[in-house]
Amino acid sequence: MKFGPSVTVRPARHFSGSLRLPGDKSISHRYAMLASIAEGNSRLENYSTGADCASTLRCMRALGVHWERSDADANVIEIEGRGPALKAPSNPLDCGNSGSTMRMLSGILAGQEFSSELFGDESLSRRPMGRIIKPLTEMGAEITASGEDRPPLRISGGNLVGIDYRMPIASAQVKSCILFAGLFAKGPTCVDEPLRTRDHGEVALRAFGAELTRQGNATRITGGQKLHAIDARVPGDLSSAAFFFCAAALFPGSQLVIDTLLMNPTRARLLDILIGLGVSISITQLEEQHGELVGTVRVEGRRLKSAEIAGADSAALIDEIPVLAAIAPFTEQGIRIRDAKELRVKESDRIQAVAVNLRAMGAQVEEHEDGLTIPGSQKLHGAEIDSLGDHRIAMAFAVAALRAEGDTHIQGADAAVISFPAYFEALESLVQR
Ligand code: S3P
């Protein structure tokens, strides 16, 4: 995918209002995949509007799954589950920009009695796949990649056996991939993660009727379980909300309310970091929907102090670090980020992308192999920003631009379609000048 048009973001005086967000990207992918291999018809409301989740749906259609968008609401997806056996695709499966699609779908394809090929765009073609090839091969799938471990992947599946696997890196995509493959394997499969990562795969498997057990950081699933369809509403995307929370955080006195938002504790670490920075946050109307916590979050901007993100926090905040880094110069004492090497293998090298773009805005930044040190109390000026085709970079710098002096031009801004196509309009609707 190539991303074009530039968006100009003008400085703001204030940022306030209320918002409801499209469905969470991580949950939308998993619901679409599991609904496809479940028995019966599922109805998914508030499905993510992002291009990544549309890539997953397109792949499922190529694998023989019938689904439709509802006439009344295009974000309601009705999926006819095929049960565990998918149809061999007649062409290679296009995962677009979506690492989640490629990695998690590979787990399901490893369990199918046919061969399939998965490819992606330029950015996805650079991303490491060894992390799923190794465990899936141990389970009995045959997988070839380009070079050592890059897409495209060719998977010949079937006849899997359960394994005990200790993941060398903390990755929720890999954990879900292995658990999905475990559904098709003979006997139990156990995945042990070095740090706790988001648990949407486990929560979704349970919602679709599977039994899983967890002991410490190890999750176990037994193969051969049947899934049943569900009717569910996908909670608002917490990683998209992060941009709006951080924008509100930049303007003392601003008030922002986002309702029906995902509040899963494995994703909500951002709220603790914002509270640590000095932001006032309250959560109301908490309820559980299909095992996922959902609530209304009210954020009030205050003077921002400092933050330290390292260790388990870096894994828990992996998608939110770009925007936290983008607001760091406006804090009093800055933000330090370490143990976040995984950021270098996301849709772009996000450590470098943040450093280069912050410097373009006049900020001082120290880049480390595994993070960034960004001093506080800095003044930024408007600049030309290069999204590098990465949605979270384009979106993060639109937030920094609100407090810069002068206009900021974000090149490749339409990368935002990957997770939230209406992002710039939504941001603009909350800005006061
Ligand atoms: C995701 C997990 C994270 C995250 C990605 C979505 C998921 O990746 O960066 O945007 O839905 O499981 P890793 O698990 O590879 O860190």
Tab-separated table of C-alpha atoms and ligand atoms in Angstrom:
chain	number	residue	atom	x	y	z
A	1	MET	CA	0.000	0.000	0.000
A	2	LYS	CA	1.288	3.481	-0.819
A	3	PHE	CA	0.013	6.337	1.278
A	4	GLY	CA	-0.443	9.794	-0.156
A	5	PRO	CA	-2.022	13.100	0.596
A	6	SER	CA	-0.708	15.448	3.123
A	7	VAL	CA	-2.816	16.870	5.945
A	8	THR	CA	-2.099	20.249	7.510
A	9	VAL	CA	-2.635	20.496	11.251
A	10	ARG	CA	-2.851	23.996	12.744
A	11	PRO	CA	-2.028	24.742	16.383
A	12	ALA	CA	-4.974	24.652	18.779
A	13	ARG	CA	-5.972	26.752	21.784
A	14	HIS	CA	-8.032	24.087	23.493
A	15	PHE	CA	-9.280	20.536	23.011
A	16	SER	CA	-12.613	19.317	24.431
A	17	GLY	CA	-15.726	17.299	23.692
A	18	SER	CA	-17.033	13.778	23.534
A	19	LEU	CA	-16.524	10.905	21.174
A	20	ARG	CA	-17.373	7.288	20.477
A	21	LEU	CA	-14.834	5.205	18.576
A	22	PRO	CA	-15.023	2.412	15.994
A	23	GLY	CA	-14.365	-1.088	17.277
A	24	ASP	CA	-11.010	-2.213	18.597
A	25	LYS	CA	-8.665	-3.487	15.892
A	26	SER	CA	-7.220	-6.401	17.902
A	27	ILE	CA	-10.668	-7.686	18.862
A	28	SER	CA	-12.176	-7.174	15.385
A	29	HIS	CA	-9.485	-9.371	13.756
A	30	ARG	CA	-9.952	-12.141	16.291
A	31	TYR	CA	-13.758	-12.083	16.196
A	32	ALA	CA	-13.743	-12.214	12.378
A	33	MET	CA	-11.353	-15.176	12.301
A	34	LEU	CA	-13.087	-17.149	15.048
A	35	ALA	CA	-16.600	-16.425	13.703
A	36	SER	CA	-15.402	-17.862	10.378
A	37	ILE	CA	-14.396	-21.214	11.900
A	38	ALA	CA	-17.330	-21.377	14.344
A	39	GLU	CA	-20.610	-23.224	13.784
A	40	GLY	CA	-23.518	-20.859	13.055
A	41	ASN	CA	-24.006	-17.229	12.122
A	42	SER	CA	-22.270	-14.472	14.056
A	43	ARG	CA	-23.171	-10.807	14.072
A	44	LEU	CA	-20.386	-8.366	14.915
A	45	GLU	CA	-21.432	-4.776	15.622
A	46	ASN	CA	-19.053	-1.804	15.619
A	47	TYR	CA	-16.445	-3.763	13.658
A	48	SER	CA	-13.220	-1.769	13.172
A	49	THR	CA	-13.388	0.637	10.236
A	50	GLY	CA	-9.638	0.211	9.656
A	51	ALA	CA	-8.206	-1.209	6.429
A	52	ASP	CA	-6.332	-3.859	8.438
A	53	CYS	CA	-9.536	-5.473	9.666
A	54	ALA	CA	-10.970	-5.281	6.131
A	55	SER	CA	-7.873	-7.258	5.029
A	56	THR	CA	-8.815	-9.994	7.483
A	57	LEU	CA	-12.387	-10.084	6.153
A	58	ARG	CA	-11.138	-10.247	2.556
A	59	CYS	CA	-8.872	-13.175	3.395
A	60	MET	CA	-11.738	-15.009	5.121
A	61	ARG	CA	-13.882	-14.558	1.984
A	62	ALA	CA	-11.055	-16.005	-0.145
A	63	LEU	CA	-11.097	-18.980	2.240
A	64	GLY	CA	-14.756	-19.694	1.458
A	65	VAL	CA	-16.408	-17.774	4.294
A	66	HIS	CA	-19.647	-15.951	3.443
A	67	TRP	CA	-20.047	-12.640	5.200
A	68	GLU	CA	-21.893	-9.406	4.539
A	69	ARG	CA	-22.018	-5.890	5.847
A	70	SER	CA	-25.521	-5.090	7.109
A	71	ASP	CA	-27.591	-2.812	4.835
A	72	ALA	CA	-28.453	-0.541	7.735
A	73	ASP	CA	-24.903	-0.195	9.104
A	74	ALA	CA	-21.723	-1.030	7.200
A	75	ASN	CA	-19.875	-1.653	10.465
A	76	VAL	CA	-22.142	-4.549	11.353
A	77	ILE	CA	-20.681	-7.734	9.873
A	78	GLU	CA	-22.764	-10.895	9.555
A	79	ILE	CA	-20.577	-13.949	9.193
A	80	GLU	CA	-21.718	-17.475	8.292
A	81	GLY	CA	-19.371	-19.754	10.181
A	82	ARG	CA	-18.027	-22.688	8.134
A	83	GLY	CA	-16.854	-24.719	11.098
A	84	PRO	CA	-13.187	-25.680	11.328
A	85	ALA	CA	-12.645	-26.631	7.650
A	86	LEU	CA	-12.000	-23.660	5.370
A	87	LYS	CA	-11.843	-23.820	1.554
A	88	ALA	CA	-8.504	-23.826	-0.265
A	89	PRO	CA	-8.004	-20.322	-1.695
A	90	SER	CA	-7.558	-20.032	-5.455
A	91	ASN	CA	-5.100	-17.141	-5.146
A	92	PRO	CA	-2.483	-15.955	-2.627
A	93	LEU	CA	-4.076	-14.208	0.362
A	94	ASP	CA	-3.456	-10.449	0.493
A	95	CYS	CA	-2.854	-9.297	4.083
A	96	GLY	CA	-2.228	-5.679	3.015
A	97	ASN	CA	-0.426	-3.772	5.777
A	98	SER	CA	-1.697	-6.076	8.514
A	99	GLY	CA	0.807	-8.061	10.564
A	100	SER	CA	-2.074	-9.237	12.772
A	101	THR	CA	-3.855	-10.764	9.772
A	102	MET	CA	-0.758	-12.572	8.559
A	103	ARG	CA	0.423	-13.846	11.930
A	104	MET	CA	-2.901	-14.907	13.437
A	105	LEU	CA	-4.421	-16.323	10.248
A	106	SER	CA	-1.270	-18.425	9.808
A	107	GLY	CA	-2.261	-20.273	12.990
A	108	ILE	CA	-5.608	-21.221	11.449
A	109	LEU	CA	-4.083	-22.058	8.051
A	110	ALA	CA	-1.538	-24.330	9.726
A	111	GLY	CA	-4.519	-26.422	10.812
A	112	GLN	CA	-6.035	-26.733	7.313
A	113	GLU	CA	-5.524	-29.701	4.988
A	114	PHE	CA	-4.428	-27.492	2.083
A	115	SER	CA	-1.606	-25.213	1.045
A	116	SER	CA	-1.955	-21.467	1.015
A	117	GLU	CA	0.184	-18.421	0.481
A	118	LEU	CA	0.060	-15.109	2.351
A	119	PHE	CA	1.612	-11.859	1.178
A	120	GLY	CA	1.529	-8.216	2.177
A	121	ASP	CA	2.499	-4.691	1.153
A	122	GLU	CA	6.017	-3.303	1.195
A	123	SER	CA	5.990	-2.631	4.949
A	124	LEU	CA	4.562	-6.037	5.877
A	125	SER	CA	7.056	-7.733	3.528
A	126	ARG	CA	9.851	-6.405	5.780
A	127	ARG	CA	8.400	-7.726	9.040
A	128	PRO	CA	9.756	-10.798	10.837
A	129	MET	CA	7.704	-13.987	10.656
A	130	GLY	CA	10.226	-16.388	12.232
A	131	ARG	CA	8.355	-15.875	15.497
A	132	ILE	CA	5.328	-17.788	14.122
A	133	ILE	CA	7.176	-20.081	11.695
A	134	LYS	CA	9.124	-21.722	14.513
A	135	PRO	CA	6.211	-22.825	16.735
A	136	LEU	CA	3.901	-23.710	13.818
A	137	THR	CA	6.659	-25.858	12.298
A	138	GLU	CA	7.135	-27.583	15.662
A	139	MET	CA	3.411	-28.358	15.593
A	140	GLY	CA	3.814	-30.055	12.205
A	141	ALA	CA	3.044	-27.379	9.580
A	142	GLU	CA	5.394	-26.870	6.659
A	143	ILE	CA	6.183	-23.213	6.097
A	144	THR	CA	8.490	-21.482	3.688
A	145	ALA	CA	9.286	-17.769	3.740
A	146	SER	CA	11.256	-15.346	1.668
A	147	GLY	CA	14.870	-15.179	2.848
A	148	GLU	CA	15.106	-16.300	6.419
A	149	ASP	CA	11.739	-15.274	7.763
A	150	ARG	CA	10.006	-12.581	5.691
A	151	PRO	CA	6.706	-12.722	3.800
A	152	PRO	CA	5.389	-14.097	1.542
A	153	LEU	CA	4.665	-17.263	3.514
A	154	ARG	CA	3.644	-20.578	2.012
A	155	ILE	CA	1.889	-22.833	4.500
A	156	SER	CA	1.053	-26.523	4.069
A	157	GLY	CA	-1.077	-27.439	7.023
A	158	GLY	CA	-2.939	-30.299	8.673
A	159	ASN	CA	-2.087	-33.031	11.185
A	160	LEU	CA	-0.860	-30.677	13.889
A	161	VAL	CA	0.228	-31.890	17.293
A	162	GLY	CA	0.060	-29.809	20.466
A	163	ILE	CA	3.295	-28.339	21.852
A	164	ASP	CA	4.613	-26.676	24.982
A	165	TYR	CA	6.052	-23.404	23.757
A	166	ARG	CA	7.986	-20.705	25.585
A	167	MET	CA	7.789	-17.555	23.509
A	168	PRO	CA	11.172	-15.810	23.331
A	169	ILE	CA	9.526	-12.407	22.748
A	170	ALA	CA	6.384	-10.946	24.243
A	171	SER	CA	3.864	-10.857	21.380
A	172	ALA	CA	0.099	-11.175	21.609
A	173	GLN	CA	-0.095	-11.856	17.887
A	174	VAL	CA	2.191	-14.861	18.263
A	175	LYS	CA	0.319	-16.076	21.356
A	176	SER	CA	-3.013	-15.915	19.489
A	177	CYS	CA	-1.485	-17.596	16.426
A	178	ILE	CA	-0.322	-20.573	18.504
A	179	LEU	CA	-3.589	-20.854	20.448
A	180	PHE	CA	-5.597	-20.756	17.187
A	181	ALA	CA	-3.355	-23.505	15.769
A	182	GLY	CA	-3.844	-25.363	19.063
A	183	LEU	CA	-7.571	-25.627	18.296
A	184	PHE	CA	-6.659	-27.856	15.320
A	185	ALA	CA	-3.916	-29.858	17.044
A	186	LYS	CA	-3.987	-33.274	18.622
A	187	GLY	CA	-3.755	-32.927	22.400
A	188	PRO	CA	-3.030	-29.838	24.464
A	189	THR	CA	-0.989	-26.805	23.381
A	190	CYS	CA	0.597	-24.577	25.985
A	191	VAL	CA	2.036	-21.099	25.367
A	192	ASP	CA	4.186	-19.434	27.989
A	193	GLU	CA	4.818	-15.720	27.510
A	194	PRO	CA	7.793	-13.878	29.007
A	195	LEU	CA	5.603	-10.880	29.918
A	196	ARG	CA	1.879	-10.492	30.071
A	197	THR	CA	0.569	-9.310	26.679
A	198	ARG	CA	-2.945	-8.410	25.615
A	199	ASP	CA	-5.287	-11.352	26.155
A	200	HIS	CA	-7.954	-10.747	23.476
A	201	GLY	CA	-7.193	-14.100	21.813
A	202	GLU	CA	-7.925	-15.978	25.022
A	203	VAL	CA	-10.996	-13.858	25.863
A	204	ALA	CA	-12.389	-14.271	22.333
A	205	LEU	CA	-11.764	-18.038	22.259
A	206	ARG	CA	-13.747	-18.333	25.505
A	207	ALA	CA	-16.529	-16.116	24.124
A	208	PHE	CA	-16.827	-18.494	21.152
A	209	GLY	CA	-17.105	-21.417	23.567
A	210	ALA	CA	-13.568	-22.795	23.845
A	211	GLU	CA	-12.085	-23.835	27.174
A	212	LEU	CA	-8.656	-22.540	28.128
A	213	THR	CA	-6.721	-22.599	31.359
A	214	ARG	CA	-4.102	-20.152	32.578
A	215	GLN	CA	-1.379	-20.701	35.155
A	216	GLY	CA	1.025	-17.857	35.723
A	217	ASN	CA	1.960	-16.670	32.240
A	218	ALA	CA	1.134	-19.994	30.567
A	219	THR	CA	-2.116	-20.553	28.647
A	220	ARG	CA	-3.287	-24.019	27.648
A	221	ILE	CA	-5.843	-25.065	25.047
A	222	THR	CA	-6.899	-28.555	24.001
A	223	GLY	CA	-7.354	-29.319	20.322
A	224	GLY	CA	-10.581	-30.460	18.674
A	225	GLN	CA	-12.906	-28.061	20.494
A	226	LYS	CA	-15.871	-26.749	18.520
A	227	LEU	CA	-16.617	-23.028	18.487
A	228	HIS	CA	-20.134	-21.573	18.425
A	229	ALA	CA	-21.265	-18.307	16.833
A	230	ILE	CA	-21.785	-15.125	18.877
A	231	ASP	CA	-23.602	-11.792	18.562
A	232	ALA	CA	-21.279	-9.161	19.926
A	233	ARG	CA	-20.483	-5.470	19.842
A	234	VAL	CA	-16.788	-4.676	19.502
A	235	PRO	CA	-15.782	-2.136	22.184
A	236	GLY	CA	-14.219	1.175	21.069
A	237	ASP	CA	-10.531	0.997	20.153
A	238	LEU	CA	-8.352	1.946	23.113
A	239	SER	CA	-5.227	2.468	20.991
A	240	SER	CA	-7.145	4.950	18.804
A	241	ALA	CA	-8.455	6.617	21.978
A	242	ALA	CA	-4.835	7.139	23.049
A	243	PHE	CA	-4.371	9.922	20.477
A	244	PHE	CA	-7.383	11.820	21.789
A	245	PHE	CA	-6.427	11.310	25.448
A	246	CYS	CA	-2.941	12.611	24.731
A	247	ALA	CA	-4.340	15.591	22.811
A	248	ALA	CA	-6.578	16.440	25.788
A	249	ALA	CA	-3.615	15.947	28.132
A	250	LEU	CA	-1.765	18.738	26.289
A	251	PHE	CA	-4.321	21.408	27.218
A	252	PRO	CA	-4.817	22.048	30.948
A	253	GLY	CA	-8.537	22.323	31.716
A	254	SER	CA	-9.650	20.435	28.601
A	255	GLN	CA	-12.318	17.781	29.122
A	256	LEU	CA	-12.777	14.761	26.908
A	257	VAL	CA	-15.259	11.913	27.297
A	258	ILE	CA	-15.129	8.659	25.315
A	259	ASP	CA	-17.866	6.104	25.948
A	260	THR	CA	-18.227	2.353	25.275
A	261	LEU	CA	-14.451	2.123	25.199
A	262	LEU	CA	-12.420	-1.049	25.673
A	263	MET	CA	-11.078	-1.169	29.244
A	264	ASN	CA	-9.312	-4.548	29.187
A	265	PRO	CA	-6.619	-4.364	31.913
A	266	THR	CA	-3.967	-5.787	29.542
A	267	ARG	CA	-4.511	-2.716	27.340
A	268	ALA	CA	-5.296	0.041	29.834
A	269	ARG	CA	-1.786	0.768	31.152
A	270	LEU	CA	-1.903	4.046	29.202
A	271	LEU	CA	-4.404	5.387	31.723
A	272	ASP	CA	-1.946	4.761	34.602
A	273	ILE	CA	0.833	6.518	32.696
A	274	LEU	CA	-1.413	9.506	32.011
A	275	ILE	CA	-2.443	9.640	35.680
A	276	GLY	CA	1.275	9.517	36.608
A	277	LEU	CA	1.862	12.449	34.260
A	278	GLY	CA	-0.764	14.396	36.188
A	279	VAL	CA	-3.837	13.971	33.958
A	280	SER	CA	-7.139	13.532	35.785
A	281	ILE	CA	-9.024	10.411	34.678
A	282	SER	CA	-12.292	8.878	35.812
A	283	ILE	CA	-13.973	5.727	34.573
A	284	THR	CA	-17.696	5.079	34.855
A	285	GLN	CA	-20.288	2.666	33.454
A	286	LEU	CA	-17.908	-0.260	33.552
A	287	GLU	CA	-19.428	-3.480	32.309
A	288	GLU	CA	-18.331	-6.765	30.833
A	289	GLN	CA	-19.240	-7.751	27.282
A	290	HIS	CA	-18.213	-11.223	26.134
A	291	GLY	CA	-15.398	-11.199	28.668
A	292	GLU	CA	-14.078	-7.758	27.663
A	293	LEU	CA	-14.382	-4.776	30.033
A	294	VAL	CA	-16.024	-1.717	28.526
A	295	GLY	CA	-16.477	1.717	30.103
A	296	THR	CA	-16.757	5.483	29.769
A	297	VAL	CA	-13.550	7.439	30.296
A	298	ARG	CA	-13.398	11.128	31.206
A	299	VAL	CA	-10.037	12.850	30.885
A	300	GLU	CA	-9.129	16.309	32.113
A	301	GLY	CA	-5.876	17.944	31.007
A	302	ARG	CA	-3.491	19.227	33.695
A	303	ARG	CA	0.156	20.269	33.813
A	304	LEU	CA	2.190	17.249	32.735
A	305	LYS	CA	5.109	16.031	34.857
A	306	SER	CA	7.267	13.098	33.694
A	307	ALA	CA	7.052	9.391	32.857
A	308	GLU	CA	9.323	6.397	32.717
A	309	ILE	CA	8.251	3.505	30.470
A	310	ALA	CA	10.324	0.324	30.718
A	311	GLY	CA	10.132	-3.435	31.304
A	312	ALA	CA	6.637	-4.930	31.202
A	313	ASP	CA	5.145	-1.467	30.601
A	314	SER	CA	6.860	-1.204	27.229
A	315	ALA	CA	5.162	-4.393	26.028
A	316	ALA	CA	1.820	-3.325	27.491
A	317	LEU	CA	2.030	0.119	25.846
A	318	ILE	CA	3.633	-0.904	22.570
A	319	ASP	CA	1.050	0.767	20.299
A	320	GLU	CA	0.712	3.866	22.490
A	321	ILE	CA	4.415	4.727	22.763
A	322	PRO	CA	4.556	6.825	19.546
A	323	VAL	CA	1.905	9.241	20.791
A	324	LEU	CA	3.324	9.358	24.321
A	325	ALA	CA	6.696	10.202	22.763
A	326	ALA	CA	5.057	12.877	20.623
A	327	ILE	CA	3.671	14.706	23.686
A	328	ALA	CA	6.855	14.191	25.749
A	329	PRO	CA	8.482	17.559	24.850
A	330	PHE	CA	5.422	19.318	26.336
A	331	THR	CA	5.781	17.615	29.710
A	332	GLU	CA	7.763	19.380	32.438
A	333	GLN	CA	10.491	16.754	32.902
A	334	GLY	CA	10.213	14.614	29.807
A	335	ILE	CA	9.563	10.937	29.084
A	336	ARG	CA	12.083	8.095	29.003
A	337	ILE	CA	11.281	4.912	27.082
A	338	ARG	CA	13.405	1.723	27.258
A	339	ASP	CA	12.922	-2.022	26.574
A	340	ALA	CA	10.848	-1.194	23.499
A	341	LYS	CA	13.028	-2.737	20.774
A	342	GLU	CA	9.919	-4.318	19.221
A	343	LEU	CA	9.009	-0.816	18.001
A	344	ARG	CA	11.746	-1.161	15.406
A	345	VAL	CA	9.850	-3.976	13.624
A	346	LYS	CA	6.363	-2.473	13.520
A	347	GLU	CA	4.778	-0.911	10.405
A	348	SER	CA	7.896	1.316	10.389
A	349	ASP	CA	10.934	1.565	12.635
A	350	ARG	CA	8.920	3.599	15.107
A	351	ILE	CA	11.874	4.573	17.316
A	352	GLN	CA	13.628	6.177	14.378
A	353	ALA	CA	10.407	7.607	12.916
A	354	VAL	CA	9.577	9.357	16.203
A	355	ALA	CA	13.128	10.678	16.652
A	356	VAL	CA	13.412	12.028	13.098
A	357	ASN	CA	10.020	13.709	13.149
A	358	LEU	CA	10.400	15.196	16.634
A	359	ARG	CA	13.745	16.662	15.546
A	360	ALA	CA	12.074	18.097	12.434
A	361	MET	CA	9.789	19.981	14.839
A	362	GLY	CA	12.828	21.336	16.677
A	363	ALA	CA	12.872	18.930	19.628
A	364	GLN	CA	15.902	17.464	21.316
A	365	VAL	CA	15.701	13.663	21.410
A	366	GLU	CA	18.119	10.924	22.343
A	367	GLU	CA	17.629	7.678	20.430
A	368	HIS	CA	18.561	4.326	21.997
A	369	GLU	CA	18.547	0.878	20.407
A	370	ASP	CA	15.507	0.047	22.563
A	371	GLY	CA	13.878	3.410	23.161
A	372	LEU	CA	14.033	7.180	23.419
A	373	THR	CA	14.853	9.848	25.978
A	374	ILE	CA	12.878	13.011	25.344
A	375	PRO	CA	13.546	15.966	27.619
A	376	GLY	CA	10.603	18.073	28.755
A	377	SER	CA	9.815	21.812	28.684
A	378	GLN	CA	10.639	22.112	24.983
A	379	LYS	CA	9.005	24.341	22.388
A	380	LEU	CA	8.162	22.735	19.033
A	381	HIS	CA	7.561	24.410	15.706
A	382	GLY	CA	5.436	23.239	12.795
A	383	ALA	CA	7.319	21.135	10.232
A	384	GLU	CA	7.062	18.640	7.384
A	385	ILE	CA	6.391	15.247	8.956
A	386	ASP	CA	6.938	11.964	7.119
A	387	SER	CA	4.548	9.242	8.287
A	388	LEU	CA	6.745	6.619	6.563
A	389	GLY	CA	3.441	5.030	5.627
A	390	ASP	CA	2.820	4.196	9.305
A	391	HIS	CA	-0.640	5.040	10.654
A	392	ARG	CA	0.444	5.534	14.259
A	393	ILE	CA	3.248	7.921	13.240
A	394	ALA	CA	0.888	10.070	11.133
A	395	MET	CA	-1.653	10.118	13.959
A	396	ALA	CA	0.856	10.805	16.770
A	397	PHE	CA	2.350	13.852	15.032
A	398	ALA	CA	-1.064	15.377	14.408
A	399	VAL	CA	-1.329	15.484	18.220
A	400	ALA	CA	2.095	17.107	18.713
A	401	ALA	CA	1.166	19.602	15.978
A	402	LEU	CA	-1.703	20.935	18.114
A	403	ARG	CA	0.799	22.472	20.544
A	404	ALA	CA	3.483	23.501	18.026
A	405	GLU	CA	4.076	27.030	16.785
A	406	GLY	CA	2.945	27.269	13.169
A	407	ASP	CA	1.397	24.708	10.850
A	408	THR	CA	2.514	21.094	10.501
A	409	HIS	CA	2.189	19.202	7.222
A	410	ILE	CA	1.895	15.460	7.619
A	411	GLN	CA	2.971	13.622	4.465
A	412	GLY	CA	1.449	10.196	3.980
A	413	ALA	CA	-1.360	11.151	6.372
A	414	ASP	CA	-3.807	8.761	4.783
A	415	ALA	CA	-1.934	5.867	6.412
A	416	ALA	CA	-4.540	6.571	9.145
A	417	VAL	CA	-6.943	4.393	7.086
A	418	ILE	CA	-5.113	1.371	8.494
A	419	SER	CA	-6.670	1.761	11.941
A	420	PHE	CA	-9.073	4.742	11.855
A	421	PRO	CA	-9.998	6.329	8.499
A	422	ALA	CA	-11.989	9.203	10.081
A	423	TYR	CA	-9.164	10.138	12.480
A	424	PHE	CA	-8.262	13.617	11.226
A	425	GLU	CA	-11.919	14.721	11.052
A	426	ALA	CA	-12.551	13.375	14.554
A	427	LEU	CA	-9.474	15.180	15.917
A	428	GLU	CA	-10.444	18.428	14.213
A	429	SER	CA	-13.981	18.234	15.629
A	430	LEU	CA	-12.589	18.483	19.180
A	431	VAL	CA	-10.146	21.311	18.561
A	432	GLN	CA	-10.822	24.926	19.521
A	433	ARG	CA	-8.751	27.710	18.006
B	1	S3P	C1	-1.534	-6.826	18.434
B	1	S3P	C2	-0.396	-6.982	19.188
B	1	S3P	C3	0.760	-6.081	19.100
B	1	S3P	C4	0.371	-4.756	18.482
B	1	S3P	C5	-0.456	-4.902	17.248
B	1	S3P	C6	-1.702	-5.691	17.523
B	1	S3P	C7	-2.584	-7.824	18.571
B	1	S3P	O1	1.751	-6.691	18.312
B	1	S3P	O2	1.520	-3.987	18.202
B	1	S3P	O3	-0.817	-3.609	16.778
B	1	S3P	O4	-3.729	-7.570	18.136
B	1	S3P	O5	-2.310	-8.887	19.124
B	1	S3P	P1	2.744	-7.780	18.961
B	1	S3P	O6	1.913	-8.727	19.680
B	1	S3P	O7	3.461	-8.424	17.828
B	1	S3P	O8	3.648	-6.959	19.818
